[in-house]
Amino acid sequence: MYMDFTQEQSDFAKSVASFCNKESGTREQRDLLTDHGAHNHNQAFYEKMAELGWLGLTVPEEYGGSAGSTVDLCIFLEEAAKGMAPIGGLGPTVITGAAYEKFGSPAQKEAVLGGIVRGASQSISMSEPEAGSDVGNLSCRAEKVDGGWLINGQKTWCSNAHFAENILLVARTSRGEGKHEGLTMFHVPADISGLKISGIDTMGGKEVNDLYFTDTFLPEDAVVGEVGNGWRQLMAGLNIERLILAAMMLGTAQRAFDDTLEFVTTRKQFGRPVGSFQALRHRIADLATEIECGRLLVYSVARMVDANPTKMFPREASMAKLKLTETAKKVALEGMQMMGGYGYATEFDMEHHVRKTLVSSIYGGTNEIQRDIIGKTYGL
C-alpha cells in the first residue's frame, strides 16, 4: 500500500519493486545469487543498484549522492526487503554512512560516502564478548602512540565485515568516572594489517564476524569525530539505525504476508481454498492490520526525522524498531503455521522468512532494551 507519498516517491517505490522482481524475483535467481542462502549479499547485484543511484539515496550531492529524505530511504529499504534483494550489506552501510556524514572529516566522507555511492559496503563494530546490550562496557582499547593509535582487543557480531571496504570501530581510549566516557570512533580499512576477521556461522548464513585487533596501527587522522566522544556520537545515530531496521522488517513482513496469502488462496483442502476457512481468514485479517499499523508508524517517524534532523526521537524510533521486528516475526511464524509442512520445507521461502525475522528482535538493540528505553521516556 502506497501512503501519501509524492508521485515521484510512488514511482520510485514501483521502480525498486520492478527491479527486484526482474533480478531476484524467482527462487532460482535468489539461489544463484546467494549460493542457496549461504550468503546474504551479492556484490554484482549491489553494484547494479549503485549504478541506478539508489545506494547514494541519502548521501549529500557533493559526494555523488542525491540527498534524498528519510522517507525516501524507508521506501527503498521496504521495497528491497520485500523483493528479497540479496543486499545484506545495505543496512550496516547506511547506518555507518550516517555516522560519517555527521562526524567524519572531509577525507573520511570522501572515502566512505563516495564509496557507498559506487557500491562499496561499510560496517560498524560496537559489540564485544562482554559488551552487547551494555555497549558502554567496551574494553577493546586504542592506545595513543607516536603518530597515531594502536588497537588491541576483540569485537564480535560485526555484520558484513568480511566484504566491507571500511569498518567504523568504537574503542576505548580512556577510563572516566562513567563507563560511557572515553569511547572513540575510528576509521579502519577492512584490509588493514593487524586485523583478523573470522566468520561466525549462523542460522542466516554468513552474516556476522569476530574481529581480532593485534597491535593494529591507525594514523592520527583515523579518529572519526572527537576523541572520547564516541558514546554521544553513537546516540546521535540511533534514529536512523532503528528506522532502517524497522523499514527493512516492514518489507520482510509484507513479503511473508504476500507469500502466505498466495498459498492459502491456492491450496485446497476439503474441496475449497484453505484461506476460506474462518480460522485462517481471521489470522490473515489480523496480520494485515498489524502490518498496516507498522507501516503508518515507520513513515510517521521518518517524517518526524526529516522535519527535525538534529532532534533525537528515542521513544518513537524504539517503538518503530520494536513494533516492526515483532510484527515481522509474528507474520513469518503464523505464515509457516498456515502453510503447514510446506512452510517448513526449504522448497518455499517461508522458512527463510522465519530465520530472517527471528534475529531481528535481537540485533540493533534487543527488543527488551527497546522496551526499557520506551519506558524510561515515560519517567519509569
Coordinates of N, CA, C and O in Angstrom, one line a residue, residues 70 301-311 313:
T70 N 14.6 10.9 4.6 CA 14.5 9.7 5.3 C 13.3 8.8 4.8 O 13.4 7.6 4.8
V301 N 7.4 8.3 11.8 CA 8.7 8.6 12.4 C 9.7 9.1 11.4 O 10.4 10.1 11.7
A302 N 9.7 8.6 10.2 CA 10.6 9.1 9.2 C 10.3 10.5 8.8 O 11.2 11.3 8.7
R303 N 9.0 10.9 8.8 CA 8.7 12.3 8.5 C 9.1 13.2 9.7 O 9.5 14.4 9.5
M304 N 9.0 12.7 10.9 CA 9.4 13.5 12.1 C 10.9 13.7 12.0 O 11.4 14.8 12.3
V305 N 11.7 12.7 11.6 CA 13.2 12.9 11.5 C 13.5 13.9 10.4 O 14.4 14.7 10.5
D306 N 12.8 13.8 9.2 CA 13.0 14.7 8.1 C 12.7 16.2 8.6 O 13.4 17.1 8.2
A307 N 11.7 16.3 9.4 CA 11.3 17.7 9.8 C 12.3 18.2 10.9 O 12.4 19.5 11.0
N308 N 12.9 17.3 11.7 CA 13.8 17.8 12.7 C 15.0 16.9 12.7 O 15.2 16.0 13.6
P309 N 15.9 17.0 11.7 CA 17.0 16.1 11.5 C 18.0 16.0 12.6 O 18.8 15.1 12.8
T310 N 18.1 17.1 13.5 CA 19.1 17.1 14.6 C 18.5 16.6 15.9 O 19.2 16.5 16.9
K311 N 17.2 16.4 15.9 CA 16.5 16.0 17.1 C 16.5 14.5 17.4 O 16.4 13.7 16.4
F313 N 14.7 11.1 18.7 CA 13.4 10.6 18.9 C 13.5 9.2 19.5 O 13.2 8.2 18.9

